[in-house]
C-alpha cells in the first residue's frame, strides 16, 4: 500500500501552507468569530485568488478537477493549518447540484458568486421544526397559480441564511406517498416578498449565521425550479456520502491542530518542577489522541480512495462520519484538558475548535443516524 | 519580450539539522527554490503578462536538482518553460563559476531581452552572480531594483537606495537583480501545479555547454554555532547601574 502523497499533492499543501502563513490572521479571525459573527472574507478571497475554493469543480466551470482523496486531504489540511472550520474547501460539493442539474442561468449565478465571494450563493433549506433527522417529514410546499409558483413553509437551522442571496429550498408534494419522489428543489431569492428570518444563536461556528426561515406564499417564476420536479431528494443525495467525509475532514484537521499544539505545550509547560509531558498521565492522553488521529485519517482517506476507485462508500462514509465526529471531539476535549484553565478561555483556539467540532456529531446526519445507515447495511451483507 | 529568470536551487532550510559535531546535515533536505529568486520569477511573469513574450527559468547546479517535484514547483510559478543544467561537476559552485555556467547556458537560448536575478541566494547570499553575469555577457547590469517597467524597448528601473530612489533607463538586453520587496510572489494553485507537469523542461549536462571555470574560493568547513546554556542572569530595575550592568553582560557575550 502506498501512503505517500503525489508530488502534486505535496506542492498543493506546501503552497497552501505558504498562503496560510502569509495571510492567516488569528486575531482578525477571532474578531469575526467572537465579536462580528461574520465570514473571514479577506482570507477566503486569498484562497479564492489562488483557486483553492474551486478545487474539485470541473474545468468547464473554471475549476480544477481533483480526486476525492485530494479534496478530503485539502479540507483536513486547511482546518489543521488554520485551526478553523472553513466550509469553502467543500464548495465543489456544495455547488455540484447546481452545476449538475441547474439551468445555464442558475449555473452562471453560482459561478459568478463563487468567483466574487469564494463561497456558494445559497443556504440550504431542508430541516424543518418537525423534520430534522426524519427529513422525509418536511411540510414546505410549492403550489402553482396563474403560471407562478408559491412556496410556503418553515425551514429551521439554516446556515448562512442572512448572508446568502438565495435559499436552496426543498419542498414536498404532500400528495405523493413515496417520500423520495415527492421532493423538489427551488432557488428562492432571500429578498423575495414573504421570506422572513429569525436568528438562532449557535454556541460554535460563530462566523456564520443560523436562522429560522419563514416562507409565506413566496412567489417565484417557474425558472426557479432546480433540476427535475419530484427528483429533489435524489439530487440532494447525489453527493451526500462525500459531503459527510468533507465535513468530518474539517473535524480531523482541527483535532490535529489541537494535538500538535498541546504536544508542544506539554514539552515546555512545567508543573511540580518538570514538563507536563514527563507525567505518564499526560503521555497516555497524547498516545490515545495520536491513535485516534491515525484512525480518523485512515478511515477518511481510505473511504475517499474507495470512492475514487468506484467502490460503494455507503457503509464506509457512515462509519467515517460517526467515528470522526466523535473522535475529533474527544481529541479536542483531551487537548483542552492538557491545556487546563487557559484551554477553557477564548485566549486559546482550542476552546473555539472544541465548540466547532461538537456540531459534527449532529450536522450532516447525527451519530445515531449513521448507525441507522451502517448497521442495517452491514447486517444485510451477512444474510 | 523574452525574459529569463535565473533561479538557484538550495537545500530546504527547514529540513537542515545540526549534527553533534556541529556540521550541517543536508541528508533530509530536499532541493527547493531559493526564496529571493521567487521575486525574480514573479517579476518575469508580471513583465510577460504586461508586455507579451515568454518567461524561461534557468537554473544550474549539481545532479540532485534534476528533481521532478522541484521542476514542477518552478514551473507552477508562472514560467513557460525551464532550462536546467544539472551535473555533479557543478556541485557547490562559487559565484564566479555560477555566473560562467549561466553564461554558457544562455548560449543555448535563441534570444533574450532581459535576464532577472534575485537579490542573493538563500544559502550564501553573496549577491554577486547577477553583477558577474552582466559583466561576462558584456551587457548593462544593475542591482537593488525595486520596480521595472518597459517603455519603447527600454527598461525603466527604480533602485531604492539608502537616501534616494534612482530611476534609470537602460537598453535591452540587460541583467537586473531585483529586491525581495519588488513584488509578492504568487501562490501556485492546483491548476498551475497540474499544468507545470506538462510544460517543457530541458535538462542538460555540463558537457553540453562550453563552460570551464575554476573555483575561486575553497570552503574549509561550515559549522553551526555552538549552543550554550542560558545563564539566567536577571538584572532588576531600570536604574543607570542596572543598565550599565546589563550592557556589561551583553558585551561579554559579544
Coordinates of N, CA and C in Angstrom, one line a residue, chain A residues 6-16 18-19 21-23 49-52 55 59 62-66 70, chain B residues 12 14 30 38 67-74 76-77 184-194 196-198:
Chain A
X6 N 1.3 12.4 -3.7 CA 1.9 12.6 -5.1 C 2.7 13.9 -5.0
X7 N 3.6 14.1 -6.0 CA 4.3 15.4 -6.0 C 3.3 16.6 -6.1
X8 N 2.2 16.4 -6.8 CA 1.3 17.5 -7.0 C 0.6 17.8 -5.7
X9 N 0.2 16.7 -4.9 CA -0.4 16.9 -3.6 C 0.6 17.6 -2.7
X10 N 1.8 17.2 -2.7 CA 2.8 17.8 -1.8 C 2.9 19.3 -2.1
X11 N 3.0 19.6 -3.4 CA 3.1 21.0 -3.8 C 1.9 21.8 -3.4
X12 N 0.7 21.2 -3.6 CA -0.6 21.8 -3.2 C -0.5 22.2 -1.7
X13 N -0.2 21.3 -0.9 CA -0.2 21.6 0.5 C 0.9 22.5 1.0
X14 N 2.1 22.5 0.2 CA 3.2 23.5 0.5 C 2.7 24.9 0.2
X15 N 2.0 25.0 -1.0 CA 1.5 26.3 -1.4 C 0.4 26.8 -0.4
X16 N -0.4 25.9 0.0 CA -1.5 26.2 1.0 C -0.8 26.7 2.3
X18 N 2.1 28.1 2.6 CA 2.6 29.4 2.3 C 1.5 30.5 2.4
X19 N 0.4 30.2 1.9 CA -0.7 31.1 1.9 C -1.2 31.4 3.3
X21 N 0.5 30.9 6.1 CA 1.5 31.7 6.8 C 1.5 33.1 6.5
X22 N 1.2 33.4 5.2 CA 1.2 34.8 4.7 C -0.1 35.5 5.1
X23 N -1.2 34.9 5.0 CA -2.5 35.6 5.1 C -3.3 35.3 6.3
X49 N -8.4 33.7 -4.8 CA -7.4 34.1 -5.8 C -6.4 33.0 -6.2
X50 N -6.1 32.1 -5.3 CA -5.2 31.0 -5.6 C -5.9 29.8 -6.2
X51 N -7.2 30.0 -6.4 CA -8.0 28.9 -7.0 C -8.4 27.8 -6.0
X52 N -8.1 27.9 -4.7 CA -8.4 26.9 -3.8 C -9.8 26.6 -3.5
X55 N -11.4 24.0 -6.0 CA -10.8 22.7 -6.1 C -11.9 21.6 -6.2
X59 N -13.4 21.5 -15.0 CA -12.7 22.5 -15.7 C -13.6 23.5 -16.5
X62 N -14.5 26.4 -14.8 CA -13.4 27.3 -14.3 C -12.7 26.7 -13.1
X63 N -13.0 25.5 -12.7 CA -12.4 24.9 -11.5 C -11.2 24.0 -11.9
X64 N -10.7 23.3 -10.9 CA -9.6 22.4 -11.1 C -10.0 21.0 -10.6
X65 N -10.3 20.1 -11.5 CA -10.8 18.8 -11.0 C -9.7 18.0 -10.3
X66 N -10.0 17.5 -9.2 CA -9.1 16.6 -8.4 C -9.9 15.4 -7.9
X70 N -7.8 13.9 -2.7 CA -7.1 15.2 -2.6 C -8.1 16.3 -2.0
Chain B
X12 N 16.3 22.8 1.2 CA 15.3 23.4 2.0 C 15.8 23.6 3.4
X14 N 14.4 24.4 6.1 CA 13.6 23.8 7.2 C 13.9 22.4 7.5
X30 N 15.3 18.5 1.0 CA 15.0 18.4 -0.4 C 15.4 19.7 -1.1
X38 N 12.4 33.7 -6.1 CA 10.9 33.7 -6.4 C 10.5 35.1 -6.9
X67 N 15.2 17.1 -10.2 CA 14.2 16.5 -9.4 C 12.8 16.9 -9.9
X68 N 12.0 15.8 -10.1 CA 10.7 16.0 -10.8 C 9.8 17.0 -10.0
X69 N 9.8 16.9 -8.7 CA 8.9 17.8 -7.9 C 9.4 19.2 -8.0
X70 N 10.7 19.4 -7.9 CA 11.3 20.7 -8.0 C 11.0 21.4 -9.3
X71 N 11.1 20.6 -10.4 CA 10.8 21.2 -11.7 C 9.3 21.6 -11.8
X72 N 8.4 20.8 -11.2 CA 7.0 21.2 -11.2 C 6.8 22.4 -10.4
X73 N 7.5 22.5 -9.2 CA 7.4 23.6 -8.4 C 7.8 24.9 -9.1
X74 N 9.0 24.8 -9.8 CA 9.5 26.0 -10.5 C 8.4 26.4 -11.6
X76 N 5.3 25.8 -11.8 CA 4.0 26.2 -11.3 C 3.9 27.7 -11.0
X77 N 5.1 28.3 -11.0 CA 5.1 29.8 -10.6 C 4.8 30.7 -11.7
X184 N 5.1 40.5 -4.5 CA 4.8 39.3 -3.6 C 4.6 38.1 -4.5
X185 N 5.5 37.2 -4.5 CA 5.3 36.0 -5.4 C 4.0 35.3 -5.2
X186 N 3.4 35.0 -6.3 CA 2.0 34.4 -6.2 C 2.1 33.0 -5.6
X187 N 1.0 32.6 -5.0 CA 0.8 31.2 -4.6 C 0.4 30.4 -5.8
X188 N 1.0 29.2 -6.0 CA 0.5 28.4 -7.1 C -0.7 27.6 -6.6
X189 N -1.7 27.6 -7.4 CA -2.9 26.8 -7.2 C -2.8 25.4 -7.8
X190 N -3.8 24.6 -7.6 CA -3.7 23.2 -8.1 C -3.7 23.3 -9.7
X191 N -4.4 24.2 -10.3 CA -4.4 24.3 -11.7 C -3.0 24.5 -12.3
X192 N -2.2 25.5 -11.6 CA -0.9 25.8 -12.1 C 0.1 24.6 -11.8
X193 N -0.2 23.9 -10.7 CA 0.7 22.7 -10.3 C 0.5 21.6 -11.3
X194 N -0.8 21.4 -11.7 CA -1.1 20.3 -12.6 C -0.5 20.6 -14.0
X196 N 2.0 22.5 -14.6 CA 3.5 22.6 -14.6 C 4.1 21.3 -15.1
X197 N 3.5 20.1 -14.8 CA 4.0 18.9 -15.2 C 4.0 18.7 -16.8
X198 N 3.2 19.5 -17.5 CA 3.1 19.4 -18.9 C 3.9 20.5 -19.6

